[in-house]
Coordinates of N, CA and C in Angstrom, one line a residue:
X1 N 98.3 88.9 80.6 CA 98.4 90.2 81.2 C 100.0 90.1 81.7
X2 N 100.5 91.4 81.5 CA 101.9 91.4 82.0 C 102.0 91.5 83.4
X3 N 102.8 90.9 84.4 CA 102.8 91.2 85.8 C 104.4 91.0 86.2
X4 N 105.0 92.0 86.3 CA 106.4 92.0 86.5 C 106.7 92.6 88.0
X5 N 107.9 92.1 88.4 CA 108.3 92.4 89.6 C 108.8 93.9 89.6
X6 N 108.5 94.7 90.7 CA 108.9 96.2 90.8 C 109.3 96.6 92.0
X7 N 110.1 97.6 92.2 CA 110.4 97.9 93.7 C 110.4 99.5 93.6
X8 N 109.8 100.0 94.6 CA 109.5 101.5 94.7 C 109.8 101.9 96.2
X9 N 110.6 102.8 96.3 CA 110.7 103.4 97.6 C 109.3 104.0 98.3
X10 N 109.2 103.7 99.4 CA 108.0 104.5 100.3 C 108.3 105.8 100.6
X11 N 107.4 106.6 100.2 CA 107.8 108.3 100.4 C 107.9 108.5 101.8
X12 N 108.4 109.5 102.3 CA 108.5 109.9 103.8 C 107.0 110.2 104.0
X13 N 106.5 110.0 105.4 CA 105.1 110.4 105.7 C 105.1 111.8 105.8
X14 N 104.0 112.5 105.7 CA 104.0 114.0 105.7 C 104.0 114.3 107.3
X15 N 104.6 115.5 107.6 CA 104.7 115.8 109.0 C 103.9 117.1 109.4
X16 N 103.5 117.8 108.2 CA 102.8 119.1 108.5 C 101.4 119.0 109.2
X17 N 100.8 120.1 109.7 CA 99.7 120.0 110.4 C 98.4 119.7 109.5
X18 N 98.6 119.8 108.3 CA 97.6 119.6 107.2 C 97.5 118.2 106.8
X19 N 98.4 117.4 107.2 CA 98.9 115.9 106.6 C 97.6 115.3 106.8
X20 N 97.2 114.4 105.7 CA 96.0 113.5 105.7 C 96.6 112.1 105.7
X21 N 96.1 111.4 106.6 CA 96.5 110.0 106.8 C 95.2 108.9 106.7
X22 N 95.7 107.8 106.4 CA 94.6 106.7 106.5 C 95.2 105.8 107.5
X23 N 94.5 105.2 108.5 CA 94.9 104.3 109.5 C 94.3 103.1 109.2
X24 N 95.0 102.1 108.8 CA 94.7 100.6 108.6 C 94.7 99.9 109.8
X25 N 93.7 99.6 110.5 CA 93.5 98.9 111.5 C 93.6 97.3 111.4
X26 N 94.6 96.6 112.0 CA 94.7 95.2 111.8 C 93.8 94.4 112.7
X27 N 92.9 93.4 112.3 CA 92.4 92.3 113.1 C 91.1 92.8 113.7
X28 N 90.4 93.7 113.1 CA 89.3 94.0 113.8 C 88.0 93.5 113.1
X29 N 86.9 93.3 113.7 CA 85.6 92.8 113.0 C 86.0 91.6 112.3
X30 N 86.8 90.5 112.7 CA 87.0 89.3 111.9 C 86.7 88.2 112.8
X31 N 85.8 87.5 112.3 CA 85.6 86.2 112.9 C 85.1 86.3 114.4
X32 N 84.2 87.3 114.5 CA 83.7 87.6 115.7 C 84.7 88.2 116.9
X33 N 85.7 88.6 116.5 CA 86.7 89.0 117.4 C 87.0 90.5 117.2
X34 N 87.2 91.2 118.4 CA 87.6 92.6 118.4 C 86.7 93.5 117.5
X35 N 85.5 93.3 117.8 CA 84.3 93.9 117.3 C 84.2 95.5 117.7
X36 N 84.3 96.3 116.8 CA 84.3 97.7 117.0 C 83.3 98.2 116.0
X37 N 82.3 99.0 116.6 CA 81.4 99.8 115.7 C 82.2 100.9 115.2
X38 N 82.0 101.3 113.9 CA 82.5 102.5 113.2 C 82.3 103.7 113.8
X39 N 81.1 104.0 114.5 CA 80.6 105.2 115.1 C 81.7 105.3 116.5
X40 N 81.9 104.3 117.2 CA 82.7 104.2 118.3 C 84.1 104.5 118.0
X41 N 84.6 103.8 116.7 CA 86.0 104.1 116.3 C 86.2 105.6 115.9
X42 N 85.2 106.3 115.3 CA 85.3 107.6 114.9 C 85.4 108.5 116.2
X43 N 84.5 108.0 117.2 CA 84.5 109.0 118.4 C 85.8 108.8 119.1
X44 N 86.6 107.5 119.0 CA 87.7 107.3 119.8 C 88.8 108.2 119.1
X45 N 88.9 108.2 117.7 CA 89.9 108.7 116.9 C 89.8 110.3 117.2
X46 N 88.5 111.1 117.2 CA 88.4 112.3 117.5 C 88.7 112.6 119.0
X47 N 88.5 111.8 120.0 CA 88.9 112.1 121.3 C 90.6 112.1 121.2
X48 N 91.1 111.3 120.6 CA 92.6 111.3 120.4 C 93.3 112.4 119.7
X49 N 92.4 113.2 119.3 CA 92.8 114.6 118.6 C 92.9 114.7 117.0
X50 N 92.3 113.7 116.5 CA 92.2 113.7 115.0 C 91.2 114.6 114.5
X51 N 91.5 115.2 113.4 CA 90.3 116.0 112.9 C 89.8 115.3 111.5
X52 N 88.5 115.8 111.4 CA 87.8 115.4 110.2 C 87.8 113.9 109.8
X53 N 87.5 113.1 110.8 CA 87.5 111.6 110.8 C 86.4 111.1 110.1
X54 N 86.6 110.0 109.3 CA 85.8 109.2 108.5 C 86.2 107.8 108.6
X55 N 85.4 106.9 108.4 CA 85.7 105.5 108.0 C 85.2 105.0 106.8
X56 N 85.7 103.9 106.5 CA 85.3 103.2 105.1 C 85.1 101.8 105.5
X57 N 83.8 101.2 105.1 CA 83.5 99.8 105.6 C 83.8 99.5 106.9
X58 N 83.5 98.1 107.1 CA 83.8 97.8 108.5 C 85.2 97.0 108.9
X59 N 86.1 97.0 107.9 CA 87.5 96.5 108.0 C 88.5 97.2 108.8
X60 N 88.2 98.6 109.3 CA 89.1 99.2 109.9 C 90.1 100.2 109.1
X61 N 89.3 101.0 108.4 CA 90.0 102.0 107.5 C 89.5 103.4 108.0
X62 N 90.6 104.2 108.5 CA 90.0 105.5 109.3 C 90.9 106.6 108.5
X63 N 90.2 107.5 107.8 CA 90.8 108.6 107.2 C 90.6 109.9 108.1
X64 N 91.7 110.7 108.2 CA 91.8 111.9 109.3 C 92.7 112.8 108.7
X65 N 92.7 113.9 109.5 CA 93.7 114.9 109.3 C 94.5 115.1 110.5
X66 N 95.9 115.3 110.2 CA 97.0 115.0 111.5 C 96.8 115.9 112.4
X67 N 96.3 117.0 112.5 CA 96.4 118.0 113.6 C 98.0 118.4 114.1
X68 N 98.9 118.3 113.3 CA 100.2 118.7 113.9 C 101.1 117.5 114.3
X69 N 100.5 116.3 114.2 CA 101.6 115.2 114.7 C 101.9 114.5 113.5
X70 N 103.2 113.9 113.7 CA 103.6 113.1 112.5 C 103.1 111.7 112.4
X71 N 103.7 110.8 111.6 CA 103.2 109.4 111.4 C 103.4 108.6 112.6
X72 N 104.8 108.8 113.0 CA 105.1 107.9 114.1 C 104.3 108.2 115.3
X73 N 104.2 109.6 115.6 CA 103.5 110.0 116.9 C 101.9 109.4 116.8
X74 N 101.3 109.5 115.6 CA 100.0 109.1 115.3 C 99.8 107.6 115.5
X75 N 100.8 106.8 115.0 CA 100.7 105.3 115.2 C 100.7 104.9 116.4
X76 N 101.6 105.5 117.4 CA 101.8 105.2 118.7 C 100.4 105.6 119.4
X77 N 100.0 106.8 119.2 CA 98.9 107.4 119.9 C 97.6 106.5 119.6
X78 N 97.4 106.1 118.3 CA 96.2 105.4 118.0 C 96.2 104.1 118.5
X79 N 97.3 103.4 118.6 CA 97.6 101.9 119.1 C 97.2 102.0 120.5
X80 N 97.8 102.8 121.3 CA 97.6 102.9 122.8 C 96.2 103.2 123.2
X81 N 95.6 104.3 122.3 CA 94.3 104.7 122.7 C 93.2 103.7 122.3
X82 N 93.3 103.0 121.2 CA 92.4 101.8 120.8 C 92.5 100.6 121.7
X83 N 93.8 100.5 122.3 CA 94.0 99.4 123.1 C 93.3 99.6 124.4
X84 N 93.3 100.8 125.0 CA 92.8 101.2 126.3 C 91.2 101.4 126.1
X85 N 90.8 101.9 124.9 CA 89.4 102.1 124.9 C 88.6 100.7 124.7
X86 N 89.2 99.8 123.7 CA 88.4 98.5 123.3 C 89.1 97.4 123.8
X87 N 90.0 97.4 124.6 CA 90.4 96.3 125.4 C 91.0 95.3 124.6
X88 N 91.9 95.5 123.4 CA 92.5 94.5 122.7 C 94.0 95.1 122.4
X89 N 94.9 94.3 121.8 CA 96.1 94.9 121.4 C 96.2 95.4 120.1
X90 N 96.0 96.5 120.0 CA 95.8 97.1 118.7 C 96.9 97.3 117.9
X91 N 96.9 97.0 116.5 CA 98.0 97.1 115.8 C 97.8 98.1 114.4
X92 N 98.3 99.2 114.3 CA 97.7 100.0 113.2 C 99.2 100.2 112.2
X93 N 98.6 100.3 110.9 CA 99.5 100.5 109.7 C 99.1 101.9 109.2
X94 N 99.9 103.0 109.3 CA 99.5 104.3 108.7 C 100.2 104.7 107.6
X95 N 99.4 105.3 106.7 CA 100.0 105.9 105.5 C 99.6 107.1 105.2
X96 N 100.3 108.1 104.8 CA 100.0 109.4 104.4 C 99.4 109.5 102.9
X97 N 98.8 110.4 102.6 CA 98.1 110.7 101.3 C 99.1 110.2 100.0
X98 N 100.4 111.0 100.4 CA 101.4 110.6 99.3 C 101.8 109.2 99.4
X99 N 101.9 108.5 100.5 CA 102.3 107.1 100.4 C 101.4 106.2 99.9
X100 N 100.1 106.5 100.0 CA 98.9 105.6 99.5 C 98.8 105.8 98.2
X101 N 99.1 107.2 97.5 CA 99.2 107.3 96.1 C 100.2 106.6 95.5
X102 N 101.4 106.5 96.2 CA 102.6 105.9 95.6 C 102.3 104.4 95.5
X103 N 101.5 103.8 96.4 CA 101.2 102.4 96.4 C 100.1 102.1 95.3
X104 N 99.2 102.9 94.9 CA 98.3 102.7 93.7 C 99.0 103.0 92.6
X105 N 99.7 103.9 92.3 CA 100.5 104.3 91.2 C 101.5 103.3 90.9
X106 N 102.1 102.7 91.9 CA 103.1 101.7 91.7 C 102.7 100.4 91.6
X107 N 101.4 100.1 91.4 CA 100.9 98.7 91.2 C 101.5 98.1 89.7
X108 N 101.5 96.8 89.7 CA 102.2 96.2 88.4 C 101.0 96.5 87.4
X109 N 101.4 96.5 86.1 CA 100.6 96.6 84.9 C 99.4 95.6 84.9
X110 N 98.3 96.1 84.8 CA 97.1 95.3 84.8 C 96.6 94.8 86.1
X111 N 97.3 95.3 87.3 CA 96.7 94.8 88.6 C 95.6 95.4 88.8
X112 N 94.5 94.8 89.3 CA 93.1 95.3 89.4 C 92.3 95.5 88.3
X113 N 92.8 95.3 87.1 CA 92.0 95.3 85.8 C 91.1 94.2 85.3
X114 N 91.3 93.0 85.8 CA 90.5 91.8 85.4 C 90.0 91.1 86.6
X115 N 89.0 91.8 87.3 CA 88.5 91.3 88.6 C 87.5 89.9 88.3
X116 N 87.3 89.7 87.2 CA 86.6 88.5 86.9 C 87.6 87.3 87.0
X117 N 88.8 87.6 86.6 CA 89.8 86.4 86.6 C 90.8 86.4 87.9
X118 N 91.1 87.5 88.4 CA 92.0 87.6 89.6 C 91.6 88.2 90.8
X119 N 92.0 87.7 92.0 CA 91.7 88.4 93.3 C 92.9 89.1 93.6
X120 N 92.9 90.4 93.5 CA 94.0 91.3 93.7 C 94.0 91.8 95.0
X121 N 95.1 91.6 95.8 CA 95.2 92.1 97.3 C 96.6 93.0 97.4
X122 N 96.4 94.0 98.3 CA 97.5 94.7 98.9 C 98.0 94.3 100.1
X123 N 99.0 93.8 100.3 CA 99.7 93.5 101.7 C 100.3 94.6 102.1
X124 N 99.8 95.3 103.2 CA 100.6 96.6 103.6 C 101.4 96.2 104.9
X125 N 102.7 96.4 104.7 CA 103.6 96.0 105.9 C 103.9 97.0 106.8
X126 N 104.1 96.7 108.0 CA 104.3 97.6 109.0 C 105.9 97.6 109.4
X127 N 106.3 98.9 109.3 CA 107.7 99.1 109.5 C 108.2 98.5 110.8
X128 N 109.5 98.0 111.1 CA 110.5 98.1 110.0 C 110.5 96.9 108.9
X129 N 109.6 96.0 108.9 CA 109.6 95.3 107.8 C 109.4 95.8 106.3
X130 N 110.3 95.4 105.5 CA 110.3 95.9 104.2 C 109.8 95.0 103.2
X131 N 109.4 95.4 102.1 CA 108.9 94.5 101.0 C 109.8 93.6 100.4
X132 N 111.2 94.0 100.3 CA 112.2 92.9 100.0 C 112.3 91.8 101.0
X133 N 112.2 92.1 102.3 CA 112.3 91.2 103.3 C 111.1 90.3 103.2
X134 N 110.0 90.9 103.1 CA 108.7 90.0 103.1 C 108.6 89.1 102.0
X135 N 108.9 89.6 100.8 CA 108.8 88.8 99.6 C 109.5 87.5 99.7
X136 N 110.5 87.2 100.6 CA 111.3 86.1 100.7 C 110.4 85.0 101.6
X137 N 109.5 85.5 102.4 CA 108.7 84.6 103.2 C 107.3 84.6 102.6
X138 N 106.8 85.4 101.9 CA 105.5 85.2 101.4 C 105.6 84.4 100.0
X139 N 105.3 83.2 99.9 CA 105.5 82.3 98.9 C 104.3 82.3 98.0
X140 N 104.5 82.5 96.6 CA 103.4 82.4 95.8 C 103.5 81.0 95.0
X141 N 102.3 80.4 94.8 CA 102.2 79.2 94.3 C 102.1 79.3 92.8
X142 N 103.1 78.6 92.1 CA 103.3 78.7 90.5 C 102.0 78.3 89.8
X143 N 101.6 79.0 89.0 CA 100.4 78.8 88.3 C 99.1 79.4 89.0
X144 N 99.2 79.8 90.1 CA 97.9 80.3 90.8 C 98.4 81.6 91.4
X145 N 99.4 81.9 91.9 CA 99.7 83.2 92.6 C 100.7 84.0 91.9
X146 N 100.7 85.4 92.1 CA 101.9 86.2 91.9 C 102.0 87.3 92.8
X147 N 103.3 87.3 93.4 CA 103.6 88.3 94.5 C 104.6 89.2 93.9
X148 N 104.3 90.6 94.1 CA 105.2 91.6 93.4 C 105.5 92.6 94.6
X149 N 106.9 93.1 94.7 CA 107.3 94.0 95.5 C 106.8 95.4 95.3
X150 N 106.4 96.3 96.2 CA 106.0 97.6 96.0 C 106.4 98.5 97.1
X151 N 106.0 99.6 97.1 CA 106.5 100.7 98.1 C 105.9 100.4 99.4
X152 N 106.5 99.8 100.3 CA 105.9 99.4 101.6 C 104.8 98.3 101.5
X153 N 104.7 97.6 100.4 CA 103.5 96.7 100.3 C 104.0 95.5 99.4
X154 N 103.2 94.5 99.5 CA 103.5 93.4 98.4 C 101.9 93.4 97.6
X155 N 102.1 93.4 96.3 CA 101.0 93.2 95.7 C 100.8 91.5 95.3
X156 N 99.6 91.1 95.5 CA 99.3 89.7 95.6 C 98.2 89.3 94.8
X157 N 98.3 88.6 93.6 CA 97.2 88.2 92.6 C 97.0 86.7 93.0
X158 N 95.8 86.4 92.9 CA 95.5 84.9 93.0 C 94.4 84.7 91.7
X159 N 94.5 83.7 90.9 CA 93.4 83.3 89.9 C 92.3 82.9 90.7
X160 N 91.2 83.5 90.4 CA 89.9 83.3 91.1 C 89.4 81.7 90.9
X161 N 89.7 81.2 89.7 CA 89.2 79.8 89.6 C 90.1 78.9 90.5
X162 N 91.3 79.2 91.0 CA 92.2 78.4 91.7 C 92.5 79.0 93.1
X163 N 91.7 79.9 93.5 CA 91.9 80.7 94.8 C 91.8 79.7 96.0
X164 N 91.5 78.5 95.9 CA 91.3 77.5 97.1 C 92.5 77.0 97.3
X165 N 93.5 77.0 96.2 CA 94.8 76.4 96.1 C 96.0 77.5 96.3
X166 N 95.5 78.6 96.6 CA 96.5 79.9 96.8 C 97.3 79.7 98.1
X167 N 98.5 80.1 98.0 CA 99.3 80.0 99.3 C 99.2 81.2 100.1
X168 N 98.5 82.2 99.9 CA 98.0 83.3 100.6 C 97.4 82.9 102.1
X169 N 96.5 81.8 101.9 CA 96.0 81.3 103.2 C 97.1 80.9 104.2
X170 N 98.3 80.5 103.8 CA 99.3 80.0 104.7 C 99.8 81.2 105.6
X171 N 99.6 82.4 105.1 CA 100.1 83.5 105.9 C 99.7 83.7 107.4
X172 N 98.4 83.3 107.4 CA 97.8 83.3 108.8 C 98.5 82.7 110.0
X173 N 99.3 81.6 109.7 CA 99.8 80.8 110.6 C 101.5 81.3 110.8
X174 N 101.8 82.3 110.0 CA 103.2 82.7 110.1 C 103.4 83.9 110.7
X175 N 104.6 84.2 111.5 CA 104.9 85.2 112.4 C 104.8 86.6 111.6
X176 N 105.2 86.5 110.2 CA 105.1 87.7 109.5 C 103.8 88.3 109.4
X177 N 102.7 87.4 109.4 CA 101.2 87.9 109.3 C 101.0 89.0 110.4
X178 N 101.6 88.9 111.4 CA 101.3 90.0 112.4 C 101.9 91.4 112.1
X179 N 102.8 91.4 111.0 CA 103.4 92.8 110.7 C 102.8 93.1 109.3
X180 N 101.5 92.8 109.0 CA 100.9 93.2 107.9 C 99.5 93.4 108.0
X181 N 98.7 94.0 107.2 CA 97.3 93.9 107.0 C 96.9 94.2 105.6
X182 N 96.0 93.3 105.1 CA 95.6 93.1 103.8 C 94.4 93.8 103.4
X183 N 94.4 94.5 102.3 CA 93.1 95.2 101.6 C 93.0 94.9 100.2
X184 N 91.8 94.5 99.8 CA 91.9 94.3 98.2 C 92.0 95.4 97.4
X185 N 92.1 95.5 96.3 CA 92.4 96.4 95.4 C 91.4 97.6 95.4
X186 N 90.2 97.1 95.3 CA 89.0 98.0 95.3 C 88.8 98.9 96.5
X187 N 89.2 98.4 97.8 CA 89.2 99.2 98.9 C 90.4 100.0 98.9
X188 N 91.6 99.7 98.6 CA 92.8 100.3 98.4 C 92.7 101.6 97.5
X189 N 92.2 101.5 96.3 CA 91.9 102.6 95.4 C 90.9 103.3 95.9
X190 N 89.9 102.9 96.4 CA 88.8 103.8 96.9 C 89.4 104.8 98.0
X191 N 90.0 104.3 99.0 CA 90.6 105.1 100.0 C 91.3 106.1 99.4
X192 N 92.1 106.0 98.4 CA 92.9 107.1 97.7 C 92.0 107.9 97.0
X193 N 91.1 107.6 96.5 CA 89.9 108.5 96.0 C 89.4 109.5 97.0
X194 N 89.0 108.8 98.2 CA 88.6 109.6 99.3 C 89.5 110.7 99.7
X195 N 90.8 110.4 99.8 CA 91.8 111.2 100.1 C 91.8 112.3 99.2
X196 N 91.8 112.0 97.8 CA 91.9 113.0 96.8 C 90.9 113.9 96.9
X197 N 89.6 113.5 97.1 CA 88.4 114.2 97.3 C 88.6 115.2 98.4
X198 N 89.2 114.9 99.4 CA 89.4 115.7 100.7 C 90.4 117.0 100.1
X199 N 91.3 116.6 99.4 CA 92.3 117.6 99.0 C 91.7 118.5 97.9
X200 N 90.9 118.1 97.1 CA 90.2 118.9 96.1 C 89.2 119.8 96.6
X201 N 88.6 119.5 97.9 CA 87.6 120.3 98.5 C 88.2 121.4 99.6
X202 N 89.6 121.4 99.4 CA 90.1 122.5 100.5 C 89.9 123.8 99.7
X203 N 89.7 124.9 100.6 CA 89.6 126.2 100.1 C 90.8 126.7 99.4

């Protein structure tokens, strides 16, 4: 399978009142730490002023409509609100509908197509960290891993048969790890589908 390095610019986040976002919460419901029920998370987002809030699985993926605030305002609002409500230092990576579409469409050829052979993950990066800066620190192990630059992300593939030897596990102990959150390809593409369905259902 061809897996080439690509670079794409992250589109500007939508700022209009109808903007749809996905908030990717970092480090919740992992290893018994920062446990947050999805019902409580949806209630908190609604209290913060988000419209049409929905969550996907337990890893902290929140879809919502922007209610007139831009991405920067929402990021700050959510991080402060979650920290106060749930008592932990919340980190949120926000992507607009257009930005998430760019991530999915910008994936390397074949990425996510061979789930029986590869574990394909998307490493979402928190600004001001860029993909070109991150790729220098995120080392891929030859013959096991492939890391590819994308729009505000790194695409990271591991051979399933050799996943125990992947360098991805080294990220946990690196400072850069605090500036990213990881979603597998299925979750990433499903979130885009959910946003697309919302758009299609608009009157």
